[in-house]
XYZ file of C-alpha atoms in Angstrom:
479
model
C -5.219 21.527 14.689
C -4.000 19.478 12.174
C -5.213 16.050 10.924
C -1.938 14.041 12.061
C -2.703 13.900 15.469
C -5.183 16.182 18.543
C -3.951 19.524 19.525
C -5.194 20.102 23.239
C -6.529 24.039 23.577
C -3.275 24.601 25.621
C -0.958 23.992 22.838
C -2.706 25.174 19.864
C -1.381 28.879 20.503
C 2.438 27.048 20.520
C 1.345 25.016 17.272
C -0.080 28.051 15.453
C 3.088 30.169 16.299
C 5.645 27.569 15.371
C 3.859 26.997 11.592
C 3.966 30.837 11.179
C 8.022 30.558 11.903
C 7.986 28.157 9.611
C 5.813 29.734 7.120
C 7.951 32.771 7.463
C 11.169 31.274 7.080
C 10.503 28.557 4.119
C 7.865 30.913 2.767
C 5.167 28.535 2.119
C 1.725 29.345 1.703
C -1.863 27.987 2.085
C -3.552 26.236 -0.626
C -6.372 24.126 -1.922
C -2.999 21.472 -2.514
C -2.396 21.816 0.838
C -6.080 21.220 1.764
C -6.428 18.454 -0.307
C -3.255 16.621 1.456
C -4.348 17.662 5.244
C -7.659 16.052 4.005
C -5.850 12.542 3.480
C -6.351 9.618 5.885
C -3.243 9.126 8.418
C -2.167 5.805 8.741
C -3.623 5.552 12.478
C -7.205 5.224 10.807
C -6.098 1.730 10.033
C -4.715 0.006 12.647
C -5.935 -1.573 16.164
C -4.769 -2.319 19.260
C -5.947 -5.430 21.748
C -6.695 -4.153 24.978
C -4.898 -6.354 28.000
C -7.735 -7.885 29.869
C -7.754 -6.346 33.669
C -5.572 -8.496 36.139
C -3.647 -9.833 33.408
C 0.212 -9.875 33.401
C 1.905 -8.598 30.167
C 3.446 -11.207 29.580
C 0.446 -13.851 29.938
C -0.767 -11.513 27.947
C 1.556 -11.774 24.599
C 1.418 -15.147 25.101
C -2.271 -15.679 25.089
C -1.619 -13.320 21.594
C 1.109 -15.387 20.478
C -1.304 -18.924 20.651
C -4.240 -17.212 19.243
C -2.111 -16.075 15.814
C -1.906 -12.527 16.686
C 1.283 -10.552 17.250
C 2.520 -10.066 20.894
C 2.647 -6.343 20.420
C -1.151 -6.204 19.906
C -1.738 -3.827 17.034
C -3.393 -5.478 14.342
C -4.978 -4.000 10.844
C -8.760 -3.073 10.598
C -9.576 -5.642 7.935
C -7.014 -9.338 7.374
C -7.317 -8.783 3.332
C -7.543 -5.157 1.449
C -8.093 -5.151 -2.290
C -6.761 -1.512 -3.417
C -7.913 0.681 -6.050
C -4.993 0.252 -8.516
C -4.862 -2.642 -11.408
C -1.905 -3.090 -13.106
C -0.796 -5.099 -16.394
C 0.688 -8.274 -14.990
C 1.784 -8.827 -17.990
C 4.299 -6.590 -18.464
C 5.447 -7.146 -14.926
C 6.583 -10.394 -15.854
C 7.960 -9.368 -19.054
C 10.504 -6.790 -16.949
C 10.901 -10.020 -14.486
C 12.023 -12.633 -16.664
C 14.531 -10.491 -18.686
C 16.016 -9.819 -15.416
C 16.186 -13.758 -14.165
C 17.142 -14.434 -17.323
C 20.863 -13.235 -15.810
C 20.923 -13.503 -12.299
C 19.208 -16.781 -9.794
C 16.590 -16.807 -7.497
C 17.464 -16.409 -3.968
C 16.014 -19.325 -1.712
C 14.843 -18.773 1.585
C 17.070 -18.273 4.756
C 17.146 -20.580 7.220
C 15.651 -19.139 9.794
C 12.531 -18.431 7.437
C 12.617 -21.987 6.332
C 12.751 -23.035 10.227
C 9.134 -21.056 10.115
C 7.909 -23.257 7.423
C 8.210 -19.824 4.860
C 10.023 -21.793 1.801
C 9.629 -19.298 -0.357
C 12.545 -17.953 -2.892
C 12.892 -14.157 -3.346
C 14.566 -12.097 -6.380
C 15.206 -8.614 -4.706
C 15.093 -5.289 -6.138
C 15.570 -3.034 -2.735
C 17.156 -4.465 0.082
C 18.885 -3.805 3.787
C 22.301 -2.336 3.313
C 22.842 -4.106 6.830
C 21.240 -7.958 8.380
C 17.567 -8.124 9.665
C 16.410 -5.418 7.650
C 17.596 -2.561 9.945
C 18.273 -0.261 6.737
C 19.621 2.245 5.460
C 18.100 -0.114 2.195
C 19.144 0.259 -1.455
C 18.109 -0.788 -4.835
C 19.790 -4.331 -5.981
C 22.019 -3.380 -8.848
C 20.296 -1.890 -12.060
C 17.171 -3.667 -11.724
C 14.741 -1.196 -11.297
C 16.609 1.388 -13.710
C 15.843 -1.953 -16.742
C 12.485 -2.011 -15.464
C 10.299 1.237 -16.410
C 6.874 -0.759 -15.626
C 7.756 -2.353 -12.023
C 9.044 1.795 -10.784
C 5.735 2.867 -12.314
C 3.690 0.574 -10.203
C 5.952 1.063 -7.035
C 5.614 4.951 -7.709
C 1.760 4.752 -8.105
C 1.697 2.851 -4.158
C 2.476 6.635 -2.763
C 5.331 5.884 -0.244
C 8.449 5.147 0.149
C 9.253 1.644 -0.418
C 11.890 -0.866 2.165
C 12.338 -4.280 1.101
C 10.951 -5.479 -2.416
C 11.157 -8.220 -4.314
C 9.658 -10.714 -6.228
C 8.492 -13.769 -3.864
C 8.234 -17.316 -5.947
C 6.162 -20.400 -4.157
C 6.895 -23.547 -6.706
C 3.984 -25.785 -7.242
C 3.265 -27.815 -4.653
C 5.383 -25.057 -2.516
C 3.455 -24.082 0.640
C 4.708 -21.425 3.194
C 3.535 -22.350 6.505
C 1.213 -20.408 9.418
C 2.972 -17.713 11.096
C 3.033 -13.724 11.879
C 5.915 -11.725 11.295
C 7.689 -10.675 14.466
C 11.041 -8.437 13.441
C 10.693 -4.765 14.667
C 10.714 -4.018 10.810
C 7.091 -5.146 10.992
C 6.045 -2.952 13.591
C 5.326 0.172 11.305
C 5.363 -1.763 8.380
C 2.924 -3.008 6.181
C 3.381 -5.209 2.892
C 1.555 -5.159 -0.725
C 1.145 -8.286 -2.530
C 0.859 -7.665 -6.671
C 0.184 -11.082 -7.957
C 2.327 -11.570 -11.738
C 1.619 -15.396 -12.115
C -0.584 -17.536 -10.474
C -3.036 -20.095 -10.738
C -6.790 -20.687 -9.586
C -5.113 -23.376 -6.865
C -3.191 -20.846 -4.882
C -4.566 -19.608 -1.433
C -3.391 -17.250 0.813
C -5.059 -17.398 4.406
C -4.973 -14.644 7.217
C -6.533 -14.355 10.528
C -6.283 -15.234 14.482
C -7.375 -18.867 15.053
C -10.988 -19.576 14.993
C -11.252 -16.504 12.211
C -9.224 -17.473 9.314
C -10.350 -16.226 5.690
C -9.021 -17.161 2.988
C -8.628 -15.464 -0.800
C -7.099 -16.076 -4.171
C -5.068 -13.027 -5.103
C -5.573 -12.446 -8.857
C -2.679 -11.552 -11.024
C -3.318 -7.521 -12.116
C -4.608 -6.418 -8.635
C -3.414 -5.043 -5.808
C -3.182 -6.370 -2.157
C -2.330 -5.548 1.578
C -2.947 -7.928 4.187
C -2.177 -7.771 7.427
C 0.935 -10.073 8.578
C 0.534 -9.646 12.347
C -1.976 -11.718 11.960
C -1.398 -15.706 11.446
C -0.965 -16.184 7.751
C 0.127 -18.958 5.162
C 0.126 -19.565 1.664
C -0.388 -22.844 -0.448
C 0.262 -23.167 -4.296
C -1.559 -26.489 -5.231
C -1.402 -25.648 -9.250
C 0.295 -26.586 -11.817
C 2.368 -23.115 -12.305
C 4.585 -21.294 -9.840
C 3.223 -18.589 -8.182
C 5.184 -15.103 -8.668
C 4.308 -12.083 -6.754
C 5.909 -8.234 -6.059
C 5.969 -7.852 -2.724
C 6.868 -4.769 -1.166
C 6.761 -3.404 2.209
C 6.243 0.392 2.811
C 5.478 2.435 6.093
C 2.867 4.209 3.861
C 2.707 7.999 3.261
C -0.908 9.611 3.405
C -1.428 9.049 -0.561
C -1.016 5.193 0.191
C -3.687 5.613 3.352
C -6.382 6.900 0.560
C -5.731 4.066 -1.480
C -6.621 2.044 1.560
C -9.490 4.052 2.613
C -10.911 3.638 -0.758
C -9.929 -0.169 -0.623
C -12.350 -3.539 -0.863
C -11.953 -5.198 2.635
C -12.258 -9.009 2.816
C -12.268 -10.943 5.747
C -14.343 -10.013 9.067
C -15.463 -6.869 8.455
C -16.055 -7.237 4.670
C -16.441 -4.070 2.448
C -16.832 -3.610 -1.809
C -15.404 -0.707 -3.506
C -15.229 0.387 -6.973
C -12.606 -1.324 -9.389
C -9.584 1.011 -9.757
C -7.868 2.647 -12.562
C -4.824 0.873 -14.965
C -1.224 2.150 -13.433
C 0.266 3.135 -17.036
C 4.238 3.126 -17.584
C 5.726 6.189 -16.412
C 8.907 6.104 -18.167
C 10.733 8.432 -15.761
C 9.045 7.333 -12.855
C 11.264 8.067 -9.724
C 10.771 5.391 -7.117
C 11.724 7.059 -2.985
C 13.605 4.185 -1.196
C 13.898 4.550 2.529
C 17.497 5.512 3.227
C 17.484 5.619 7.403
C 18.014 3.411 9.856
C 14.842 2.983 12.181
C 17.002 3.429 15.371
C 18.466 6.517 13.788
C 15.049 7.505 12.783
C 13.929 7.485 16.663
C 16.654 9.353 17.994
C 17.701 13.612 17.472
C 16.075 15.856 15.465
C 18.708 16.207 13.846
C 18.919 12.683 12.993
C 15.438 12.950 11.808
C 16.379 15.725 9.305
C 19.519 13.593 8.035
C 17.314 10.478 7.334
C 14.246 12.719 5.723
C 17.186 14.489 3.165
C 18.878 11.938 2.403
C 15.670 10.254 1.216
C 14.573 13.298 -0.859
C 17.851 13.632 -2.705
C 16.757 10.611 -4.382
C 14.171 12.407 -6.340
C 16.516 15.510 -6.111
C 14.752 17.367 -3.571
C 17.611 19.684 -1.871
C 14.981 22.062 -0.236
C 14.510 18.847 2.115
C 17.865 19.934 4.345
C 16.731 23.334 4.279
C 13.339 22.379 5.817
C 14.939 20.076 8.261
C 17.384 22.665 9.361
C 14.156 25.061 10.016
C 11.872 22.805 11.589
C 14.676 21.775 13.988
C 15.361 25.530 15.122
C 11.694 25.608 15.294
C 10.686 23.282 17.613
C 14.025 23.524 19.984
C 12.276 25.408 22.469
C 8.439 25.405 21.274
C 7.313 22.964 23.773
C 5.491 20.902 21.376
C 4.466 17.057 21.939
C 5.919 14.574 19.614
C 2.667 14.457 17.032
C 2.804 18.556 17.334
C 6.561 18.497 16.052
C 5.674 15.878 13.283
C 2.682 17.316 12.168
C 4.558 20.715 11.648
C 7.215 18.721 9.292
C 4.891 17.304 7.221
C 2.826 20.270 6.560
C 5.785 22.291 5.775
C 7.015 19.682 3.750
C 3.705 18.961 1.769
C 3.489 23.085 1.121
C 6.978 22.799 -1.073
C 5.418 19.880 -2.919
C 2.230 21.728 -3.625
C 4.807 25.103 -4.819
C 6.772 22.704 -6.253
C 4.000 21.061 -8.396
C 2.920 22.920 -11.619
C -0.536 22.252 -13.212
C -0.882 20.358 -16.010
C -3.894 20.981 -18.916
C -5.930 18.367 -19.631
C -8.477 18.082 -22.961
C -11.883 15.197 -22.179
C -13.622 15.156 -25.518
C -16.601 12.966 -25.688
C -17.605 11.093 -28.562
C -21.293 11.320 -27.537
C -23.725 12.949 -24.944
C -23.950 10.145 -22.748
C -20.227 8.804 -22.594
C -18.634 9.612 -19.269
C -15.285 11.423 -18.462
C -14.718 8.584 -15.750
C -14.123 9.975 -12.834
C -14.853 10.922 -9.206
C -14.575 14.361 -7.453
C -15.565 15.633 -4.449
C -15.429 19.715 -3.767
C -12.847 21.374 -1.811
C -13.676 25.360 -0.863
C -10.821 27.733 -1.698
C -10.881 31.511 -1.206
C -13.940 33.759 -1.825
C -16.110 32.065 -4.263
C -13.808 29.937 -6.085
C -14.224 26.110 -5.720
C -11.309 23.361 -6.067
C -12.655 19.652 -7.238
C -10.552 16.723 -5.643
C -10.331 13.468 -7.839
C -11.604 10.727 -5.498
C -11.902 8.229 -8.484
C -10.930 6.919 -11.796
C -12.390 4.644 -13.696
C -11.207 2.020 -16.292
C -12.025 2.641 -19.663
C -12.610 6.205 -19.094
C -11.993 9.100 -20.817
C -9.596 10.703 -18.281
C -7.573 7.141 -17.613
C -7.401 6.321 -21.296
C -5.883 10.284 -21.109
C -3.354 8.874 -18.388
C -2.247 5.839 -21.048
C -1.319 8.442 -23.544
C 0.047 10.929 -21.640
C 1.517 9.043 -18.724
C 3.865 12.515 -17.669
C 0.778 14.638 -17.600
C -1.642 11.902 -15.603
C -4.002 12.468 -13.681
C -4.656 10.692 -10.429
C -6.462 10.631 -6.931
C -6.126 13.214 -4.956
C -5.008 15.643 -8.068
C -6.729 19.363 -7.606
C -8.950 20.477 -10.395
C -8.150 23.829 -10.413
C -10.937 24.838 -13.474
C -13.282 23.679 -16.541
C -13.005 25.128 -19.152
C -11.609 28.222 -17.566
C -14.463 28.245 -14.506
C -13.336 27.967 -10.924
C -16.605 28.078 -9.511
C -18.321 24.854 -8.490
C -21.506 25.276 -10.661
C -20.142 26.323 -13.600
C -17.031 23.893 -13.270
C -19.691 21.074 -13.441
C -21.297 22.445 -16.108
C -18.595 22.105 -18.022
C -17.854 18.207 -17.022
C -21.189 18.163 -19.020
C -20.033 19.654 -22.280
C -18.566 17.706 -25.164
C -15.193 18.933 -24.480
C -13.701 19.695 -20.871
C -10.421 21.585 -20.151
C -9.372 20.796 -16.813
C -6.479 22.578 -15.327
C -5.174 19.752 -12.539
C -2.493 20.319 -10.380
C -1.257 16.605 -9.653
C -1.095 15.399 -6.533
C 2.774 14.931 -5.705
C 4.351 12.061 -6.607
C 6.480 10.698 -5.522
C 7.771 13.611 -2.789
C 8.338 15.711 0.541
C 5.317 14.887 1.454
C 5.779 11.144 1.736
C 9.060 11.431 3.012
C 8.001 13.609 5.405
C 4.933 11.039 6.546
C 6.949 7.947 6.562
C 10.188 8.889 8.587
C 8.184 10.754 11.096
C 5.622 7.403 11.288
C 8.868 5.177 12.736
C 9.787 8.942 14.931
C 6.391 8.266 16.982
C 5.790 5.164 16.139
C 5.625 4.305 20.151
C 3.822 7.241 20.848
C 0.948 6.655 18.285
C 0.072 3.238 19.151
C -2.122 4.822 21.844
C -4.423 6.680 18.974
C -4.866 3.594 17.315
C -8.861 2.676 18.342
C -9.503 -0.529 20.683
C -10.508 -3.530 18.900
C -12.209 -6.674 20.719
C -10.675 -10.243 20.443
C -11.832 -13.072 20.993
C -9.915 -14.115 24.022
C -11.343 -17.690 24.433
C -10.176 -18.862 20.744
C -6.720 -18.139 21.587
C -6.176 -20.167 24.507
């Protein structure tokens, strides 16, 4: 069974037999890659649903939601705040900004946002091809191709990005309490990446009677959860400037969470993350579907997954969705079956696709550290494969990443040897020497993969809202 979703002992036979078509026809084969992306949170790990009290119409229902700040639908996030593992240079952010401003004006907000107290002003860099952010969405212009840092960071987020842009609350400016109720939002999440702010600014999230509230600091990473009551209030001095971009969030984005500081009621510390360094060819995967379309025929599924990968040049993509429609025509799979099967096949042509890269630690001491994380994966026979879990600033392997941004390393990249050893003893003996070799094969980035997760998240996105766990609520705050 595979990690996406339960595969009941009746259907497991069907499963196994419609992978080995697959496998046949694309020719794909197992591997520690492979491993190491089935091993990858989904993104149901993270979400929760509000179970109806017994007797209660729906309807009395989403409105006792509604007045308590939570979304009608019922599905909220497992933590208000998340603080990811990433940093960025803010600096440099707002260099690629403010030579872009410097031509064309802020956007202000629409009226219907203002008419929700969000007064906000946006400067977009992907947006709907069509009104209310039904997609197919596009990048605005040239802006990302003049901005090598801003695709680096939006690369690094491991998904495939909708609308972006950078969101602007003037001093003074406050955007009032509300949760975001478009359809959009309802397999969407967005990251906040703070590029000028001031101590004074506050950002709040929560149903009532549980707000929290946190300063965002510029150079780090956020995702909060916007289906929850939330509101923002810039009492500085300075305006505050963040990129803001929404993303359904492939599998590499869910380990970023997993691995994420929660704030708010269920409050968690993690490890600081690694610098994102500029990537100058850094290709970033904009969605290119419309969620209807995206819900509807396989083969309307395969149209919106290719048409997505040609972006980063991926043409296997219509050959996979050509063979993974014949596939499941009349293999009596459920819905999470037929997904999982996509994804798989398309992470195996990222993992042939991906060639390792050689990578040279040298210490200038005993005790310095490489700076990083691993945790063991088991391959064939003997031989070991060590995940990267973690990267630390400062350290040897992510001041290797600044120098050598198209041969970095990050999490979830396979360490295929040490200094030519591929068993797990002798591979960390030789993390202990002065100088380590590591043969990596990077995690993909950007492609199938997250293609592959994010079109087929809005496919069952119906569906999976019964997987997500059951999460208690206060009841008596929100009347």
């Amino acid at each position: 069974a595979l990690r996406e979703g339960t595969c009941p002992a009746a259907g497991c036979g069907r499963l196994e037999a419609a992978q080995e078509k697959m496998r046949e026809e694309l020719g794909w084969a197992d591997s520690s890659c492979l491993q190491a992306y089935q091993s990858l949170p989904s993104r149901a790990a993270f979400f929760h649903r509000v179970p109806k009290p017994a007797g209660m119409q729906q309807p009395q229902f989403e409105a006792l939601l509604a007045r308590g700040a939570i979304h009608p639908g019922g599905v909220v996030l497992a933590s208000e705040f998340y603080e990811l593992p990433l940093r960025v240079n803010a600096s440099l952010l707002l260099e690629e900004a403010s030579a872009l401003q410097q031509e064309e004006e802020w956007e202000s907000a629409a009226a219907a946002n203002q008419e929700q107290g969000v007064v906000s002003s946006h400067f977009r860099l992907v947006q709907s091809e069509h009104p209310d952010l039904t997609g197919p969405f596009a990048a605005v212009g040239d802006r990302l191709e003049r901005s090598p840092y801003t695709r680096s960071v939006l690369a690094s987020l491991g998904g495939v990005v909708g609308n972006t842009a950078y969101m602007k609350v003037d001093p003074g400016g406050e955007v009032g309490a509300h949760f975001d109720t478009s359809p959009y939002w309802d397999a969407r999440v967005r990251v906040h990446i703070p590029v000028q702010t001031n101590p004074n600014v506050t950002f709040s999230c929560g149903q009532h009677g549980e707000v929290h509230q946190l300063h965002m600091e510029a150079g780090k990473v956020y995702v909060f959860d916007n289906h929850l009551g939330h509101a923002v209030r810039n009492d500085g001095a300075e305006a505050r400037i963040h990129l803001t971009v929404d993303l359904v969030g492939a599998r590499r984005f869910w380990g970023l969470v997993s691995g994420a500081k929660r704030v708010g009621s269920q409050p968690r510390e993690a490890t600081v993350g690694s610098m994102v360094p500029v990537s100058w060819n850094a290709t970033v995967l904009v969605e290119r579907w419309a969620d209807q379309t995206a819900r509807e025929s396989c083969s309307a599924i395969a149209a919106a997954f290719a048409a997505t990968a040609e972006q980063e040049r991926r043409l296997e993509a219509s050959r996979i969705g050509v063979a993974w429609c014949a596939t499941i025509a009349n293999a009596s799979l459920s819905r999470a079956e037929e997904i999982s099967l996509l994804q798989t096949a398309s992470a195996a042509a990222d993992c042939s696709a991906t060639s390792p890269v050689s990578v040279t630690l040298t210490k200038a001491d005993q005790q310095q550290r490489l700076g990083f994380s691993f945790s063991p994966l088991a391959g064939p026979g003997d031989v070991t494969r060590m995940v990267v879990t973690e990267i630390l600033p400062g350290g040897l392997l992510d001041e290797w990443n600044q120098r050598h941004p198209e041969r970095a390393v990050y999490v979830g990249g396979t360490i295929e040897s040490v200094n030519g050893a591929d068993t797990l003893d002798a591979m960390v003996g030789g993390l202990k020497s002065m100088a380590a070799t590591l043969v990596v094969r990077p995690t993909w980035k950007p492609g199938l993969a997250e293609v592959a997760d994010s079109v087929s998240a809005i496919h069952r996105l119906s569906e999976a809202k019964s997987e997500y766990s059951v999460v208690g609520v206060a009841h008596e705050k929100s009347a």
